[in-house]
Short mmCIF file of C-alpha atoms in Angstrom, two decimals:
data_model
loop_
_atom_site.label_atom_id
_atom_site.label_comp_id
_atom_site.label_asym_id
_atom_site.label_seq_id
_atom_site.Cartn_x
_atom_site.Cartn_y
_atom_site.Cartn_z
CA UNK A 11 0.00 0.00 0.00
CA UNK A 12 1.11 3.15 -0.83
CA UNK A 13 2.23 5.85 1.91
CA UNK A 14 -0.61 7.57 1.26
CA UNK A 15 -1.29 9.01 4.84
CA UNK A 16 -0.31 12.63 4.44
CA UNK A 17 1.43 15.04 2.37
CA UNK A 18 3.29 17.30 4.59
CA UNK A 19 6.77 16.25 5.22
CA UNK A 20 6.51 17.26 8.72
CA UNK A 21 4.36 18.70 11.19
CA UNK A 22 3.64 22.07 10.62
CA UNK A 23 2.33 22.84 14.08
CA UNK A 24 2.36 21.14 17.42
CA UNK A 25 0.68 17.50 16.87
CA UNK A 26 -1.53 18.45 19.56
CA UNK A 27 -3.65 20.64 16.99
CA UNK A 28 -4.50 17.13 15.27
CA UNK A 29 -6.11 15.99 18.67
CA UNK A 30 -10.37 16.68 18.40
CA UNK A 31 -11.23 17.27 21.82
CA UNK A 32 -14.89 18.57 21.15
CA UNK A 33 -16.31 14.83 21.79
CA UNK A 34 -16.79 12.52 24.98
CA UNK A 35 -13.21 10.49 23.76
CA UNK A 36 -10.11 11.71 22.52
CA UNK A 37 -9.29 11.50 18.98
CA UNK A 38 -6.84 12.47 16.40
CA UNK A 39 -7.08 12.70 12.57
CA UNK A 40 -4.21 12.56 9.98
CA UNK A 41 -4.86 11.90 6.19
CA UNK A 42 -7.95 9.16 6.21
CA UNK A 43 -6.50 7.23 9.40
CA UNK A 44 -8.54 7.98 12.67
CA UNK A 45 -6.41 7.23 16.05
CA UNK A 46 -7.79 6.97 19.53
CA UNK A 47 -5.93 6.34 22.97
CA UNK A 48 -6.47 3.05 24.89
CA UNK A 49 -5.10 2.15 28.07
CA UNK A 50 -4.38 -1.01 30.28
CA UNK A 51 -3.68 -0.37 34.28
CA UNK A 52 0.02 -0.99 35.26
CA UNK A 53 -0.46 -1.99 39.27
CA UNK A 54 2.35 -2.00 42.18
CA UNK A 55 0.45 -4.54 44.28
CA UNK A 56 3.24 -3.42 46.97
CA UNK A 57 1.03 -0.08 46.80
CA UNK A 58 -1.96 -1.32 46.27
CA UNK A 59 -2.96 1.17 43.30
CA UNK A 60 -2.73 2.01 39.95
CA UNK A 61 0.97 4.02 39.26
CA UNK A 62 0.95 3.79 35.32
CA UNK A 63 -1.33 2.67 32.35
CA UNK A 64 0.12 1.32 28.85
CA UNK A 65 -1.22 3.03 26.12
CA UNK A 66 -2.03 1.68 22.40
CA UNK A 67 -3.28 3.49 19.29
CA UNK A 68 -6.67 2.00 17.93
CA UNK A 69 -6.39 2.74 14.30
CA UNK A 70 -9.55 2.97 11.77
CA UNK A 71 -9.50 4.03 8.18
CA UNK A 72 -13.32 4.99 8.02
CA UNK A 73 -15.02 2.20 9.78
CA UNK A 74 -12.36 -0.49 9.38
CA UNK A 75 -10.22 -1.29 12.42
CA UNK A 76 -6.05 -1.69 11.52
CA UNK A 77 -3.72 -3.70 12.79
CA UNK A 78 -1.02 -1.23 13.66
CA UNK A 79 1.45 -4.47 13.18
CA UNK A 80 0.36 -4.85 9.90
CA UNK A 81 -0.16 -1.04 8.89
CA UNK A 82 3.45 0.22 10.58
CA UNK A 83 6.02 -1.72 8.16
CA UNK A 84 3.76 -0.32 5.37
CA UNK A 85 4.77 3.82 5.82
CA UNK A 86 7.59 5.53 5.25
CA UNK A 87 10.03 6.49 8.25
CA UNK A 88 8.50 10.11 8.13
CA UNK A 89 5.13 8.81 8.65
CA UNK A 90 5.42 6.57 11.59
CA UNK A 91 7.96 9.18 13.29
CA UNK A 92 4.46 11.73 12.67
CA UNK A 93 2.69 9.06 14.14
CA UNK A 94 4.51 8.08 17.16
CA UNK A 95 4.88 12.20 17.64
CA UNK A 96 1.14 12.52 17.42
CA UNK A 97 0.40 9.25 19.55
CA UNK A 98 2.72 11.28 22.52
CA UNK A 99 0.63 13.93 22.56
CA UNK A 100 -3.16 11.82 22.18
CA UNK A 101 -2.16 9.67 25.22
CA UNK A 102 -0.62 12.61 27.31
CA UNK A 103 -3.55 14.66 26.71
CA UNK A 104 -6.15 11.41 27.22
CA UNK A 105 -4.04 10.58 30.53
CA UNK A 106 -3.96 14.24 31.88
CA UNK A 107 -7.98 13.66 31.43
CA UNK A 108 -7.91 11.20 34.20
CA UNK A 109 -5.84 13.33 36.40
CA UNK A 110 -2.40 11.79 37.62
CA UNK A 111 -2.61 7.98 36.92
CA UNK A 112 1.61 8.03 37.14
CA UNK A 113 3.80 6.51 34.37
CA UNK A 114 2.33 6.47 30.68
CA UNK A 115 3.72 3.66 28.90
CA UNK A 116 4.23 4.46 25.21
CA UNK A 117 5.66 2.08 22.41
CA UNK A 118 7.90 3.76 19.51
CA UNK A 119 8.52 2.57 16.43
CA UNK A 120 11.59 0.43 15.38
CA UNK A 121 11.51 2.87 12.52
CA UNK A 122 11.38 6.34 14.44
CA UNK A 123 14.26 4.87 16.54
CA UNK A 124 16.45 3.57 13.65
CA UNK A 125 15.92 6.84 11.40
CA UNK A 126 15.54 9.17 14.31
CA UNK A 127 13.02 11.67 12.96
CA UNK A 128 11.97 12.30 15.96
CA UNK A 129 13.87 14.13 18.49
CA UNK A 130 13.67 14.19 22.07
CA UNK A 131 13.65 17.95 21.53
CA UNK A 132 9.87 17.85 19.47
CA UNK A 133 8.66 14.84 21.99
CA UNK A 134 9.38 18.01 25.13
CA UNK A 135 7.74 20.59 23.06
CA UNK A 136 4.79 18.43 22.71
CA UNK A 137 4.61 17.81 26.21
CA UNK A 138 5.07 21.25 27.49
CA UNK A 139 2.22 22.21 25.52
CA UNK A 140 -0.01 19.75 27.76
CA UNK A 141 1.77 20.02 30.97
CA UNK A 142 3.54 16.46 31.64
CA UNK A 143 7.34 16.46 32.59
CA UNK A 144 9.22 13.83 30.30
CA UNK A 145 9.40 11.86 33.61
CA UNK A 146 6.07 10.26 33.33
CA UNK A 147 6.54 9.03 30.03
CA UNK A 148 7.75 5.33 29.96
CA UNK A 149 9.45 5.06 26.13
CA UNK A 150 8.76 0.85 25.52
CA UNK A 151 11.69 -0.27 22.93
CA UNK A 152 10.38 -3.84 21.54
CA UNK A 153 13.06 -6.41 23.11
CA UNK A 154 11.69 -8.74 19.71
CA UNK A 155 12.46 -5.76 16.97
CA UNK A 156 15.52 -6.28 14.60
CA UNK A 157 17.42 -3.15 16.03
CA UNK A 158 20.84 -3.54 16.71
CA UNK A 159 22.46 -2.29 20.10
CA UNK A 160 24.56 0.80 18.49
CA UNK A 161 20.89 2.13 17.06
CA UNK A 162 18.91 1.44 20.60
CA UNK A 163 21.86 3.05 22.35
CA UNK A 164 21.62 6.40 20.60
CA UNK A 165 18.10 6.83 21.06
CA UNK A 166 18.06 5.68 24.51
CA UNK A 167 21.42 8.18 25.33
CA UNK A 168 19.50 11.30 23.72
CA UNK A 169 16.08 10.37 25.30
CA UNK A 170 17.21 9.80 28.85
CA UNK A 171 19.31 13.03 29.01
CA UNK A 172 15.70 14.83 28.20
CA UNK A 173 14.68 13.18 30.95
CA UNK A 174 12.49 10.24 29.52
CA UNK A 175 12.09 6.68 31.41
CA UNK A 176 13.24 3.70 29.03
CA UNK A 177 10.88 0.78 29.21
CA UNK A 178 12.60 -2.94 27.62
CA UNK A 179 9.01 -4.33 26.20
CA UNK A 180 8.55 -7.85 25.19
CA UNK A 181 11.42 -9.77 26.94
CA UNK A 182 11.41 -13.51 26.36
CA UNK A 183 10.38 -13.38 23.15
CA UNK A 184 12.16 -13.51 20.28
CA UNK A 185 16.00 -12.75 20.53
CA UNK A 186 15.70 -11.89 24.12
CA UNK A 187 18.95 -11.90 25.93
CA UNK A 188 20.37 -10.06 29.17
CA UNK A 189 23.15 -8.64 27.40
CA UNK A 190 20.57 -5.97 26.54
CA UNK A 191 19.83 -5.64 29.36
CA UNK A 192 22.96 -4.99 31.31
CA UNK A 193 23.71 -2.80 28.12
CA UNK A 194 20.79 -0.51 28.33
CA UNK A 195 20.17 -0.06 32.23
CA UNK A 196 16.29 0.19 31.09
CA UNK A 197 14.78 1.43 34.04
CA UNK A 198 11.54 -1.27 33.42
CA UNK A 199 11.70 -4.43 31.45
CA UNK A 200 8.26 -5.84 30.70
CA UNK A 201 7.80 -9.47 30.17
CA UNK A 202 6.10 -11.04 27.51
CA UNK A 203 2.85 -12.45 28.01
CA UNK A 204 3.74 -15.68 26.89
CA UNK A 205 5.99 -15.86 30.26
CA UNK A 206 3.81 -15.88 33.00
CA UNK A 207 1.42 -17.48 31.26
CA UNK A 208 3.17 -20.47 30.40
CA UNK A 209 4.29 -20.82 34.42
CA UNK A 210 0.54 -20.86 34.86
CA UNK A 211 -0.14 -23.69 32.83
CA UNK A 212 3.67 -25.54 33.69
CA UNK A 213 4.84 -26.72 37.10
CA UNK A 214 8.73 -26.19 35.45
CA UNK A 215 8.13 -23.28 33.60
CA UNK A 216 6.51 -22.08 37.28
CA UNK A 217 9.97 -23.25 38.75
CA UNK A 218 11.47 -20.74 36.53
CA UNK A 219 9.97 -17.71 36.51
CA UNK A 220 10.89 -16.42 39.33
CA UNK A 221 14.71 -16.59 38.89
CA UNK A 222 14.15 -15.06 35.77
CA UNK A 223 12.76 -12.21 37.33
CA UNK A 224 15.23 -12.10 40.50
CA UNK A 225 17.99 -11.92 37.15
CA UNK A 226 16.42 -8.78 36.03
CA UNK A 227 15.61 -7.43 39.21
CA UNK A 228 19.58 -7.82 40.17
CA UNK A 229 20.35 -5.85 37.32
CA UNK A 230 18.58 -2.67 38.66
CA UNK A 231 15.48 -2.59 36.50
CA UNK A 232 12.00 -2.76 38.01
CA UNK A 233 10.28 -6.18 36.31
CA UNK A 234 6.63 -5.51 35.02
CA UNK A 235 5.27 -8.71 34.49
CA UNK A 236 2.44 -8.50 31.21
CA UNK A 237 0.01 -10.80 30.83
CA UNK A 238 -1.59 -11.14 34.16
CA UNK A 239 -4.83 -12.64 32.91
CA UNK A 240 -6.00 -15.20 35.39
CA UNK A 241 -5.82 -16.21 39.19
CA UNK A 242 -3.17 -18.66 38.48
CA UNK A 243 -0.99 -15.64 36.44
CA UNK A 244 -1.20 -12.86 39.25
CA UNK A 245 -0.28 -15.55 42.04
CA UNK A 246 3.10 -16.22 40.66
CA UNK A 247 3.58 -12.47 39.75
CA UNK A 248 3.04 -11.56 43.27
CA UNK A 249 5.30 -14.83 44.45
CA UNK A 250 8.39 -13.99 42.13
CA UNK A 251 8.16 -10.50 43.85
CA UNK A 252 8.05 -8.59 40.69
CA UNK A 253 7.28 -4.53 41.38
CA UNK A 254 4.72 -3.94 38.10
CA UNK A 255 1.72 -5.94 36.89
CA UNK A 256 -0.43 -5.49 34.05
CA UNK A 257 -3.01 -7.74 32.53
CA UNK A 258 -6.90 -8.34 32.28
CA UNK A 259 -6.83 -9.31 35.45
CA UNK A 260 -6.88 -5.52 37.14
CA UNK A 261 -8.50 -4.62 33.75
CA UNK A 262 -8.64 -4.38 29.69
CA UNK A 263 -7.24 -1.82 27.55
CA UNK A 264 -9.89 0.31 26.92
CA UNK A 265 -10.70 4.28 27.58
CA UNK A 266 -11.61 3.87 31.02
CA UNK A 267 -8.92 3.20 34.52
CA UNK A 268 -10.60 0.34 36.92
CA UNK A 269 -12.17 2.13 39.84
CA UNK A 270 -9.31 2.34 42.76
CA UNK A 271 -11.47 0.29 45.22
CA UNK A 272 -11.41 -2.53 42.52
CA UNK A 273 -7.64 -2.50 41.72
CA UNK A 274 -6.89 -2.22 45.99
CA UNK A 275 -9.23 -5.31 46.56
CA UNK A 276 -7.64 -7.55 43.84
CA UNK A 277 -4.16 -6.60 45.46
CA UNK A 278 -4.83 -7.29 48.78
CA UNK A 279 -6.63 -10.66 47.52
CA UNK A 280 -3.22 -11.25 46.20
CA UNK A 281 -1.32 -10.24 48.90
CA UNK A 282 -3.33 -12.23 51.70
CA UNK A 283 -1.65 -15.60 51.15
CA UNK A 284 1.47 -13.83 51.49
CA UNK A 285 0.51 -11.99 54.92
CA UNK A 286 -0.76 -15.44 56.37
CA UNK A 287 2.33 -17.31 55.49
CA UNK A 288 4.75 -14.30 57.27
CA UNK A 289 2.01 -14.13 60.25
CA UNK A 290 2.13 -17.72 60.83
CA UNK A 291 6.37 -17.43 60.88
CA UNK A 292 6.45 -14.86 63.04
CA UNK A 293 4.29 -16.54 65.16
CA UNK A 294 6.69 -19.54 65.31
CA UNK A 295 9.42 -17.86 66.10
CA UNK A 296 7.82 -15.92 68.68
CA UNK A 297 6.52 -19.48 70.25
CA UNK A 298 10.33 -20.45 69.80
CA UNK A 299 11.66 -16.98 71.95
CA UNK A 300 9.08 -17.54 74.21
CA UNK A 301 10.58 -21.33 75.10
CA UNK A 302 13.68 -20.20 75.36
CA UNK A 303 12.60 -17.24 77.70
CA UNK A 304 10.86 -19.14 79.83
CA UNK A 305 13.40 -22.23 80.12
CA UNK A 306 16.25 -19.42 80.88
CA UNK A 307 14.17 -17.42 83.38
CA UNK A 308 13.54 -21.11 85.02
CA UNK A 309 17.52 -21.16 85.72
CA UNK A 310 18.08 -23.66 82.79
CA UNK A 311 21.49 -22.53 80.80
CA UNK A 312 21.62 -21.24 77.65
CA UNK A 313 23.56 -24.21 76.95
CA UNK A 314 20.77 -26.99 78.05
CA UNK A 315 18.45 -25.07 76.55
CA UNK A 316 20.10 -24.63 72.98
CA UNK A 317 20.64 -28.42 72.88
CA UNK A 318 17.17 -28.89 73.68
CA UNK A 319 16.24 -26.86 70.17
#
C-alpha cells in the first residue's frame, strides 16, 4: 500500500492541533487514518494502586479497524515518526484527562528509533504544551524488533538526558537476551505475556519464573510482568516478587482506569496468602523466643536449653 497518509513532510504545528477534543473520547485525525488512545492499568500490588497505564493506538481508516502491526512496516520512516509524535501527545492529553494515573507507557517505532526523525527535543515541546514532565513518560523499545544495540543506544542516550524513562518491552520473546539488558540499564523491562502465562499452565516453567525475574531485578530494572490474565498468572507475579503488573486481570485496555477500590481489593486478595504465610512465621518464632525465655528465666542454661532446640 502506498504511503498515502499525508502530504506534509513534517508537522507544521504542534501535533496536539490534530487531537479533536470537542467529543466525549479523545481523537486524532491525519490523512484518512482515525487514532484513539487506549489504556491497560500498570499496578504495584506493593502499593496497592494504579501508578501507570500502557497506552495503544486504535487505528480505523473509516469504519475499518487496523492492525497497527500490519499497517506500521507499510509507511515511510517520516510517517510513523508523525505518528509516534502525534500518539505522545493523544495519550498525554487522554491521561492528563484522568488526572495523575503516574507513568504512561508508550511504544515507539523500530523505525522512528532507527531513522531518528523524531527528536527528544519535538517529543518536550509536545509535552510542554499539555503540561507532563518527560518523567512520566515510559518510552517501551520492543526487546523482539531487529534493532541492533549501536541504534537502541543512541536513542536511549538522547532520550534519557531529556529526561524520559526507558521501558525494555517484550522480553522472552524472540532474541531476548540479558546482554541488553545490562547494556541498556532500562529502568523497566516488561515481560512477555507468553511468560507468565506459560508458568501458569507448567509446574517447570513455574519453577522458573521467578529466577528469571530475580535476574532482572539484580540488574537494577524494576520487572513488570504482562500478561496477568487469570488467578493462576497474578499468584506467581506476586510470588516472584516482581514490582509492576499489568493484565486483564486488574483490567482491559480500553478508555476507562478500573475504579481504585477494585484495583486495591484484587491486590490485597493477592497479597493475603502472602501476609498469612509471614504471620504464621512470626508466630513460630515468637513461640520459639518464648521457650527459650521461659526455660532461661527457670535457671536452665543457655547451653541446656540450645541443645534442647
Amino acid at each position: 500500500m502506498p504511503d498515502t497518509m499525508h502530504t506534509n513532510t513534517s508537522f507544521q504545528l504542534l501535533a496536539r492541533g490534530y487531537i479533536d477534543e470537542s467529543g466525549d473520547a479523545l481523537c486524532a485525525r491525519m490523512g484518512d487514518l482515525t487514532f484513539t488512545s487506549h489504556c491497560q492499568p500498570v499496578v504495584s500490588p506493593a502499593l496497592m494502586r494504579v501508578v501507570g497505564v500502557a497506552a495503544r493506538l486504535v487505528i480505523h481508516r473509516g469504519e475499518t479497524l487496523l492492525d497497527a502491526r500490519t499497517l506500521f512496516p507499510q509507511l515511510a520512516p517520516r510517517s510513523c515518526a508523525d505518528i509516534d509524535r502525534l500518539a505522545l501527545a493523544l495519550h498525554a492529553r487522554s491521561a492528563a484527562r484522568h488526572g495523575d494515573s503516574g507513568w504512561i507507557f508508550l511504544p515507539v517505532q523500530a523505525q522512528t528509533i532507527r531513522q531518528r526523525l523524531f527528536t527528544a527535543a519535538e517529543a518536550e515541546a509536545e509535552l510542554a504544551a499539555i503540561g507532563i514532565a518527560p518523567a512520566r513518560i515510559v518510552l517501551e523499545i520492543d526487546d523482539s524488533s531487529l534493532l541492533g544495540d549501536d541504534e537502541i543506544g543512541a536513542f536511549v542516550e538522547e532520550y534519557r538526558a531529556a529526561g524520559f524513562r526507558i521501558a525494555l518491552d517484550d522480553f522472552g520473546a524472540g532474541q531476548s537476551n540479558f546482554g541488553r539488558v545490562l547494556a541498556l540499564h532500562p529502568d523497566i523491562v516488561r515481560l512477555a505475556p507468553s511468560l507468565v502465562q506459560d508458568a501458569a499452565a507448567s509446574p517447570r516453567a513455574a519453577r522458573l519464573f521467578p529466577h528469571m525475574v530475580t535476574l532482572l531485578r539484580e540488574s537494577g530494572s524494576l520487572v513488570l510482568v504482562n500478561g496477568v490474565d487469570s488467578d493462576a498468572a497474578a499468584q506467581l507475579a506476586i510470588d516472584a516478587d516482581a514490582e509492576l503488573l499489568q493484565g486483564h486481570w486488574f483490567g482491559g485496555a480500553d478508555e476507562q482506569l478500573p475504579a481504585a477500590e477494585t484495583v486495591r481489593a484484587r491486590a490485597e486478595a493477592l497479597l493475603r496468602p502472602q501476609r498469612q504465610h509471614a504471620d504464621r512465621r512470626e508466630l513460630r518464632l515468637r513461640s520459639r523466643f518464648m521457650a527459650v525465655w521461659n526455660a532461661y528465666r527457670d535457671g536452665r542454661t543457655l547451653t541446656e536449653i540450645v541443645g534442647e532446640i
